[in-house]
mmCIF file of C-alpha atoms and ligand atoms in Angstrom:
data_model
loop_
_atom_site.group_PDB
_atom_site.id
_atom_site.type_symbol
_atom_site.label_atom_id
_atom_site.label_comp_id
_atom_site.label_asym_id
_atom_site.label_seq_id
_atom_site.Cartn_x
_atom_site.Cartn_y
_atom_site.Cartn_z
ATOM 1 C CA MET A 1 74.987 94.661 96.942
ATOM 2 C CA THR A 2 76.413 91.149 96.788
ATOM 3 C CA LEU A 3 77.525 91.800 93.249
ATOM 4 C CA LEU A 4 79.740 94.655 94.392
ATOM 5 C CA ARG A 5 81.751 92.409 96.662
ATOM 6 C CA THR A 6 82.998 90.440 93.688
ATOM 7 C CA PRO A 7 86.327 91.840 92.478
ATOM 8 C CA VAL A 8 86.116 93.119 88.933
ATOM 9 C CA PRO A 9 89.000 93.632 86.523
ATOM 10 C CA CYS A 10 90.811 96.907 86.766
ATOM 11 C CA VAL A 11 89.518 99.501 84.314
ATOM 12 C CA PRO A 12 92.469 100.335 82.068
ATOM 13 C CA SER A 13 93.893 103.812 81.744
ATOM 14 C CA GLU A 14 92.560 106.106 79.077
ATOM 15 C CA ALA A 15 94.363 107.158 75.936
ATOM 16 C CA GLY A 16 97.590 107.676 77.892
ATOM 17 C CA ALA A 17 99.990 110.573 78.070
ATOM 18 C CA ALA A 18 99.270 111.876 74.568
ATOM 19 C CA GLY A 19 95.512 111.828 75.143
ATOM 20 C CA GLU A 20 95.860 113.620 78.461
ATOM 21 C CA ALA A 21 98.105 116.303 77.055
ATOM 22 C CA ALA A 22 95.666 116.961 74.213
ATOM 23 C CA ALA A 23 92.626 117.156 76.477
ATOM 24 C CA VAL A 24 91.389 120.728 76.389
ATOM 25 C CA LEU A 25 87.765 119.755 76.804
ATOM 26 C CA PRO A 26 87.291 116.916 79.296
ATOM 27 C CA ASP A 27 87.365 113.617 77.448
ATOM 28 C CA LEU A 28 84.929 111.439 79.353
ATOM 29 C CA SER A 29 84.911 108.564 76.889
ATOM 30 C CA GLY A 30 86.850 106.341 79.264
ATOM 31 C CA LEU A 31 84.550 107.091 82.170
ATOM 32 C CA ALA A 32 81.509 105.148 80.971
ATOM 33 C CA ASP A 33 82.178 102.350 83.419
ATOM 34 C CA LEU A 34 81.768 104.754 86.299
ATOM 35 C CA SER A 35 78.023 104.078 86.411
ATOM 36 C CA ALA A 36 78.387 101.284 88.977
ATOM 37 C CA LEU A 37 80.500 103.551 91.182
ATOM 38 C CA ALA A 38 78.065 106.447 90.770
ATOM 39 C CA ALA A 39 75.219 104.149 91.811
ATOM 40 C CA LEU A 40 77.171 103.132 94.907
ATOM 41 C CA ILE A 41 77.839 106.764 95.872
ATOM 42 C CA ARG A 42 74.255 107.877 95.216
ATOM 43 C CA GLY A 43 73.236 105.457 97.965
ATOM 44 C CA GLY A 44 75.081 107.738 100.439
ATOM 45 C CA GLY A 45 76.998 106.867 103.600
ATOM 46 C CA VAL A 46 80.332 106.711 101.802
ATOM 47 C CA ALA A 47 83.570 106.915 103.789
ATOM 48 C CA VAL A 48 86.396 108.491 101.788
ATOM 49 C CA LEU A 49 90.039 107.527 102.363
ATOM 50 C CA SER A 50 92.366 109.779 100.396
ATOM 51 C CA GLY A 51 96.099 109.714 99.744
ATOM 52 C CA ALA A 52 98.866 111.579 97.976
ATOM 53 C CA GLY A 53 97.494 110.813 94.505
ATOM 54 C CA LEU A 54 94.611 113.194 95.184
ATOM 55 C CA SER A 55 97.024 116.095 95.677
ATOM 56 C CA THR A 56 99.454 115.487 92.801
ATOM 57 C CA GLU A 57 97.248 117.617 90.520
ATOM 58 C CA SER A 58 97.877 120.432 93.015
ATOM 59 C CA GLY A 59 101.611 120.059 92.504
ATOM 60 C CA ILE A 60 102.309 118.174 95.735
ATOM 61 C CA PRO A 61 104.668 115.321 94.861
ATOM 62 C CA ASP A 62 103.664 111.786 95.812
ATOM 63 C CA TYR A 63 106.485 110.426 97.938
ATOM 64 C CA ARG A 64 104.362 107.626 99.384
ATOM 65 C CA GLY A 65 103.673 106.908 102.991
ATOM 66 C CA PRO A 66 103.728 109.000 106.136
ATOM 67 C CA THR A 67 105.684 112.125 105.481
ATOM 68 C CA GLY A 68 107.429 114.937 107.215
ATOM 69 C CA LEU A 69 108.203 116.952 104.129
ATOM 70 C CA ALA A 70 108.929 116.665 100.459
ATOM 71 C CA ARG A 71 111.997 114.520 100.088
ATOM 72 C CA ARG A 72 113.745 112.258 97.664
ATOM 73 C CA ALA A 73 116.188 110.856 100.167
ATOM 74 C CA GLU A 74 115.243 108.300 102.788
ATOM 75 C CA PRO A 75 112.385 109.426 105.022
ATOM 76 C CA MET A 76 113.009 110.949 108.399
ATOM 77 C CA THR A 77 112.138 108.557 111.206
ATOM 78 C CA TYR A 78 110.792 109.602 114.574
ATOM 79 C CA GLN A 79 113.786 107.973 116.236
ATOM 80 C CA ALA A 80 116.291 109.904 114.118
ATOM 81 C CA PHE A 81 114.414 113.182 114.569
ATOM 82 C CA THR A 82 114.213 112.933 118.339
ATOM 83 C CA GLY A 83 117.665 111.394 118.732
ATOM 84 C CA SER A 84 119.881 113.925 117.013
ATOM 85 C CA ASP A 85 120.260 117.710 116.808
ATOM 86 C CA GLN A 86 121.882 117.281 113.432
ATOM 87 C CA ALA A 87 118.922 115.284 112.073
ATOM 88 C CA ARG A 88 116.496 117.947 113.305
ATOM 89 C CA ARG A 89 118.601 120.699 111.778
ATOM 90 C CA ARG A 90 118.605 118.855 108.441
ATOM 91 C CA TYR A 91 114.861 118.240 108.665
ATOM 92 C CA TRP A 92 113.896 121.828 109.444
ATOM 93 C CA ALA A 93 116.262 123.245 106.833
ATOM 94 C CA ARG A 94 114.662 121.177 104.087
ATOM 95 C CA SER A 95 111.195 121.639 105.473
ATOM 96 C CA HIS A 96 111.682 125.402 105.663
ATOM 97 C CA LEU A 97 111.978 125.371 101.868
ATOM 98 C CA GLY A 98 109.413 122.619 101.287
ATOM 99 C CA TRP A 99 106.799 124.441 103.340
ATOM 100 C CA ARG A 100 106.759 127.301 100.827
ATOM 101 C CA HIS A 101 105.647 124.817 98.219
ATOM 102 C CA VAL A 102 102.920 123.215 100.352
ATOM 103 C CA ALA A 103 101.627 126.569 101.623
ATOM 104 C CA ARG A 104 101.282 127.830 98.042
ATOM 105 C CA ALA A 105 99.414 124.755 96.772
ATOM 106 C CA GLN A 106 95.769 125.163 95.803
ATOM 107 C CA PRO A 107 92.997 122.548 95.996
ATOM 108 C CA ASN A 108 92.203 120.850 92.681
ATOM 109 C CA ASP A 109 89.039 119.508 91.038
ATOM 110 C CA GLY A 110 89.362 116.273 93.017
ATOM 111 C CA HIS A 111 89.293 118.067 96.382
ATOM 112 C CA ARG A 112 86.370 120.212 95.237
ATOM 113 C CA ALA A 113 84.475 117.145 94.032
ATOM 114 C CA VAL A 114 84.863 115.429 97.412
ATOM 115 C CA ALA A 115 83.558 118.580 99.112
ATOM 116 C CA ALA A 116 80.610 118.632 96.686
ATOM 117 C CA LEU A 117 79.720 115.019 97.515
ATOM 118 C CA GLN A 118 79.872 115.941 101.206
ATOM 119 C CA ASP A 119 77.645 118.996 100.614
ATOM 120 C CA ARG A 120 75.113 116.707 98.955
ATOM 121 C CA GLY A 121 74.991 114.573 102.074
ATOM 122 C CA LEU A 122 76.464 111.494 100.403
ATOM 123 C CA LEU A 123 79.528 111.032 102.628
ATOM 124 C CA ALA A 124 79.772 109.422 106.059
ATOM 125 C CA GLY A 125 83.131 111.121 106.524
ATOM 126 C CA ILE A 126 86.576 111.825 105.104
ATOM 127 C CA ILE A 127 89.858 110.293 106.259
ATOM 128 C CA THR A 128 92.995 111.639 104.609
ATOM 129 C CA GLN A 129 96.569 110.410 104.719
ATOM 130 C CA ASN A 130 97.632 113.779 103.317
ATOM 131 C CA VAL A 131 99.181 116.460 105.488
ATOM 132 C CA ASP A 132 98.591 119.354 103.084
ATOM 133 C CA GLY A 133 95.194 120.652 104.274
ATOM 134 C CA LEU A 134 93.861 120.736 100.706
ATOM 135 C CA HIS A 135 90.603 118.877 101.467
ATOM 136 C CA GLN A 136 89.607 121.678 103.813
ATOM 137 C CA ALA A 137 90.867 124.336 101.405
ATOM 138 C CA GLY A 138 88.595 122.715 98.808
ATOM 139 C CA GLY A 139 85.581 123.143 101.089
ATOM 140 C CA ALA A 140 85.426 119.824 102.961
ATOM 141 C CA ARG A 141 84.533 119.791 106.658
ATOM 142 C CA GLN A 142 85.368 117.522 109.609
ATOM 143 C CA VAL A 143 88.256 115.842 107.832
ATOM 144 C CA ILE A 144 90.147 113.271 109.908
ATOM 145 C CA GLU A 145 93.839 113.952 109.269
ATOM 146 C CA LEU A 146 95.228 110.476 109.868
ATOM 147 C CA HIS A 147 98.859 111.587 109.624
ATOM 148 C CA GLY A 148 98.377 115.079 111.036
ATOM 149 C CA SER A 149 98.976 118.345 109.220
ATOM 150 C CA LEU A 150 102.038 120.299 108.170
ATOM 151 C CA ASP A 151 100.361 123.572 109.093
ATOM 152 C CA ARG A 152 100.766 122.841 112.792
ATOM 153 C CA VAL A 153 103.800 122.323 114.998
ATOM 154 C CA VAL A 154 103.782 120.341 118.246
ATOM 155 C CA CYS A 155 106.178 120.699 121.187
ATOM 156 C CA LEU A 156 107.468 117.312 122.347
ATOM 157 C CA GLY A 157 107.934 118.788 125.838
ATOM 158 C CA CYS A 158 104.629 120.481 126.712
ATOM 159 C CA ARG A 159 102.556 119.141 123.734
ATOM 160 C CA ARG A 160 101.432 122.678 122.916
ATOM 161 C CA ARG A 161 100.384 123.057 119.282
ATOM 162 C CA THR A 162 101.218 126.230 117.386
ATOM 163 C CA PRO A 163 100.666 127.396 113.793
ATOM 164 C CA ARG A 164 103.346 126.576 111.256
ATOM 165 C CA ASP A 165 103.218 130.151 110.016
ATOM 166 C CA GLU A 166 104.457 131.304 113.417
ATOM 167 C CA LEU A 167 107.417 128.921 113.248
ATOM 168 C CA ASP A 168 108.084 130.000 109.684
ATOM 169 C CA GLN A 169 108.473 133.608 110.867
ATOM 170 C CA ARG A 170 110.793 132.536 113.680
ATOM 171 C CA LEU A 171 112.942 130.413 111.342
ATOM 172 C CA ARG A 172 113.205 133.280 108.855
ATOM 173 C CA ALA A 173 114.296 135.614 111.636
ATOM 174 C CA ALA A 174 116.843 133.094 112.915
ATOM 175 C CA ASN A 175 118.290 132.501 109.434
ATOM 176 C CA PRO A 176 118.636 135.819 107.623
ATOM 177 C CA GLY A 177 119.828 135.305 104.042
ATOM 178 C CA TRP A 178 119.719 131.511 104.246
ATOM 179 C CA GLN A 179 116.521 131.128 102.262
ATOM 180 C CA ALA A 180 117.844 132.991 99.227
ATOM 181 C CA ARG A 181 121.092 131.006 99.187
ATOM 182 C CA ALA A 182 119.379 127.636 99.487
ATOM 183 C CA THR A 183 116.733 128.471 96.879
ATOM 184 C CA ALA A 184 119.416 129.459 94.422
ATOM 185 C CA ILE A 185 120.940 126.013 94.816
ATOM 186 C CA ASN A 186 117.578 124.325 94.226
ATOM 187 C CA PRO A 187 115.634 126.262 91.601
ATOM 188 C CA ASP A 188 113.054 123.487 91.227
ATOM 189 C CA GLY A 189 111.923 124.101 94.782
ATOM 190 C CA ASP A 190 112.519 120.503 95.789
ATOM 191 C CA ALA A 191 114.298 120.919 99.052
ATOM 192 C CA VAL A 192 117.305 118.684 98.606
ATOM 193 C CA LEU A 193 120.147 120.354 100.430
ATOM 194 C CA THR A 194 123.785 119.521 100.961
ATOM 195 C CA ASP A 195 125.160 118.967 104.451
ATOM 196 C CA ALA A 196 126.960 122.303 104.129
ATOM 197 C CA ASP A 197 123.631 124.058 103.519
ATOM 198 C CA THR A 198 121.910 122.454 106.484
ATOM 199 C CA ALA A 199 124.857 122.806 108.877
ATOM 200 C CA GLY A 200 124.426 126.575 108.859
ATOM 201 C CA PHE A 201 120.692 126.441 109.536
ATOM 202 C CA ALA A 202 119.555 127.577 112.989
ATOM 203 C CA ILE A 203 116.594 125.764 114.549
ATOM 204 C CA VAL A 204 114.376 127.164 117.289
ATOM 205 C CA ASP A 205 112.734 125.616 120.360
ATOM 206 C CA CYS A 206 109.332 125.891 122.043
ATOM 207 C CA ARG A 207 108.705 129.413 123.325
ATOM 208 C CA ALA A 208 106.783 128.131 126.319
ATOM 209 C CA CYS A 209 109.082 125.392 127.655
ATOM 210 C CA GLY A 210 112.199 125.244 125.483
ATOM 211 C CA GLY A 211 111.222 121.770 124.252
ATOM 212 C CA VAL A 212 111.876 120.231 120.862
ATOM 213 C CA LEU A 213 109.492 121.311 118.092
ATOM 214 C CA LYS A 214 108.227 118.770 115.614
ATOM 215 C CA PRO A 215 105.785 119.174 112.738
ATOM 216 C CA ASP A 216 102.382 117.832 113.852
ATOM 217 C CA VAL A 217 102.606 114.929 111.422
ATOM 218 C CA ILE A 218 103.256 111.223 111.874
ATOM 219 C CA PHE A 219 106.814 110.213 110.989
ATOM 220 C CA PHE A 220 107.928 106.745 110.022
ATOM 221 C CA GLY A 221 108.449 104.792 113.227
ATOM 222 C CA GLU A 222 105.688 106.723 114.981
ATOM 223 C CA ASN A 223 102.172 105.459 115.649
ATOM 224 C CA VAL A 224 98.986 107.270 114.784
ATOM 225 C CA PRO A 225 97.301 108.166 118.118
ATOM 226 C CA ARG A 226 94.987 105.378 119.239
ATOM 227 C CA ASP A 227 91.859 107.522 119.543
ATOM 228 C CA ARG A 228 92.341 108.828 115.995
ATOM 229 C CA VAL A 229 92.628 105.277 114.658
ATOM 230 C CA GLY A 230 89.539 104.277 116.627
ATOM 231 C CA GLU A 231 87.584 107.156 115.151
ATOM 232 C CA CYS A 232 88.514 105.966 111.647
ATOM 233 C CA TYR A 233 87.543 102.351 112.345
ATOM 234 C CA GLN A 234 84.198 103.539 113.683
ATOM 235 C CA LEU A 235 83.605 105.692 110.630
ATOM 236 C CA VAL A 236 84.401 102.814 108.263
ATOM 237 C CA SER A 237 82.287 100.326 110.244
ATOM 238 C CA GLN A 238 79.258 102.585 109.990
ATOM 239 C CA ALA A 239 79.764 103.418 106.314
ATOM 240 C CA ARG A 240 77.826 101.857 103.447
ATOM 241 C CA ALA A 241 80.943 101.865 101.273
ATOM 242 C CA LEU A 242 84.614 102.847 101.391
ATOM 243 C CA LEU A 243 85.963 104.953 98.540
ATOM 244 C CA VAL A 244 89.776 105.090 98.278
ATOM 245 C CA LEU A 245 91.108 108.059 96.305
ATOM 246 C CA GLY A 246 94.699 108.362 95.161
ATOM 247 C CA SER A 247 96.433 105.957 97.488
ATOM 248 C CA SER A 248 98.560 102.946 96.644
ATOM 249 C CA LEU A 249 97.780 101.774 100.208
ATOM 250 C CA THR A 250 101.450 100.901 100.628
ATOM 251 C CA VAL A 251 101.501 101.678 104.319
ATOM 252 C CA MET A 252 99.430 99.722 106.811
ATOM 253 C CA SER A 253 98.280 102.983 108.379
ATOM 254 C CA GLY A 254 95.697 103.381 105.596
ATOM 255 C CA TYR A 255 95.477 99.852 104.247
ATOM 256 C CA ARG A 256 94.101 98.510 107.537
ATOM 257 C CA PHE A 257 90.824 100.373 106.913
ATOM 258 C CA VAL A 258 90.437 98.692 103.532
ATOM 259 C CA ARG A 259 90.972 95.304 105.152
ATOM 260 C CA HIS A 260 88.532 96.230 107.888
ATOM 261 C CA ALA A 261 85.839 97.270 105.404
ATOM 262 C CA ALA A 262 86.311 94.151 103.287
ATOM 263 C CA GLY A 263 86.193 91.991 106.401
ATOM 264 C CA GLU A 264 82.852 93.513 107.369
ATOM 265 C CA GLY A 265 81.409 93.023 103.893
ATOM 266 C CA ILE A 266 81.440 96.761 103.161
ATOM 267 C CA PRO A 267 82.100 97.389 99.460
ATOM 268 C CA VAL A 268 85.435 99.012 98.647
ATOM 269 C CA ALA A 269 85.956 101.135 95.524
ATOM 270 C CA ILE A 270 89.367 102.462 94.515
ATOM 271 C CA ILE A 271 90.356 105.219 92.092
ATOM 272 C CA ASN A 272 94.124 105.438 91.755
ATOM 273 C CA ARG A 273 96.773 105.746 89.072
ATOM 274 C CA GLY A 274 98.589 102.414 89.127
ATOM 275 C CA PRO A 275 98.069 99.281 91.187
ATOM 276 C CA THR A 276 97.302 99.351 94.905
ATOM 277 C CA ARG A 277 97.752 96.937 97.753
ATOM 278 C CA GLY A 278 93.965 96.884 98.211
ATOM 279 C CA ASP A 279 93.048 95.830 94.673
ATOM 280 C CA GLY A 280 92.228 92.304 95.834
ATOM 281 C CA GLN A 281 89.689 93.665 98.315
ATOM 282 C CA ALA A 282 88.071 96.140 95.934
ATOM 283 C CA SER A 283 84.709 95.567 94.279
ATOM 284 C CA LEU A 284 85.326 98.458 91.905
ATOM 285 C CA ARG A 285 88.734 99.580 90.713
ATOM 286 C CA PHE A 286 89.588 102.455 88.382
ATOM 287 C CA ASP A 287 92.976 103.539 87.056
ATOM 288 C CA LEU A 288 91.898 107.043 86.073
ATOM 289 C CA PRO A 289 92.948 110.664 86.754
ATOM 290 C CA LEU A 290 91.382 111.795 90.022
ATOM 291 C CA GLY A 291 90.243 115.341 89.257
ATOM 292 C CA ARG A 292 88.410 114.595 86.049
ATOM 293 C CA THR A 293 86.938 111.308 87.257
ATOM 294 C CA LEU A 294 85.599 112.758 90.507
ATOM 295 C CA THR A 295 84.117 115.745 88.701
ATOM 296 C CA SER A 296 82.277 113.352 86.426
ATOM 297 C CA LEU A 297 81.062 111.385 89.438
ATOM 298 C CA VAL A 298 79.666 114.504 91.079
ATOM 299 C CA ALA A 299 77.656 115.207 87.908
ATOM 300 C CA ARG A 300 76.201 111.707 88.208
ATOM 301 C CA CYS A 301 75.368 112.062 91.888
ATOM 302 C CA PRO A 302 72.740 114.769 92.432
ATOM 303 C CA ALA A 303 71.722 115.653 95.963
ATOM 304 C CA PRO A 304 69.083 113.261 97.315
ATOM 305 C CA GLN A 305 65.513 114.592 97.112
ATOM 306 C CA GLU A 306 64.117 116.013 100.329
ATOM 307 C CA PRO A 307 61.304 113.832 101.651
HETATM 308 ZN ZN1 ZN B 1 106.826 123.294 124.937
#
């Protein structure tokens, strides 16, 4: 195991864009070096930490970091959201469109592969930075949603949590005709709206107490609840290895678990397109497409034999 703690050079990308576009049958020629990673996973007890890169193959854009919704503009902060009616109106207007996109997304081969590894008893647990629910849709269980989930809404007054679908119905009812107009302006579905579009959007409050409704996700400027962080640290401490999937580890919220694992001498393996902040702490590092690579790993990791 000592060997695995020694950083190894990053495995370069495969053929590149042309090779990927041409791939009808899976080209696994670039995956030969996965044997060390497969051996690590076959040992079991692997904690998975996943990020936006795992969901890009499902059509969810990677905007990096804690998120409230798909956005190209600057991210909404907790302070802005709670401090201004106008900011909340703008948020919910964009999110009302963006939610369509997230709700329609389907799990991809990467999500299914993680669920398969869990089914085979090889995982200690799954921590995700994603708020899209696609791990669970792909069959995974007991997923720790570090940054919450877009499919729930929380009241900042009474802390009651309600389904996003319920809010979606209420927002539709409160804004007849708005959806069609806004979608016509943004045919690509990316919810970038003008101030004029958002100014006419009606937001709704908590049915129980009249409080402010917020998506049950962690905004910039907001801390992940302490008990949730503690649960993640415990999971990583007890794991035999930490496998990072599709995260550049830009935000400390996820990166701290990589540092924690490395500090405890727990091997860290990373599969991500492009460099990550944790590369210096990784024993194994792969710049490869997630879906195809994880599917190949599953094939190399049969379920352990019953004693
Ligand atoms: Zn309430």
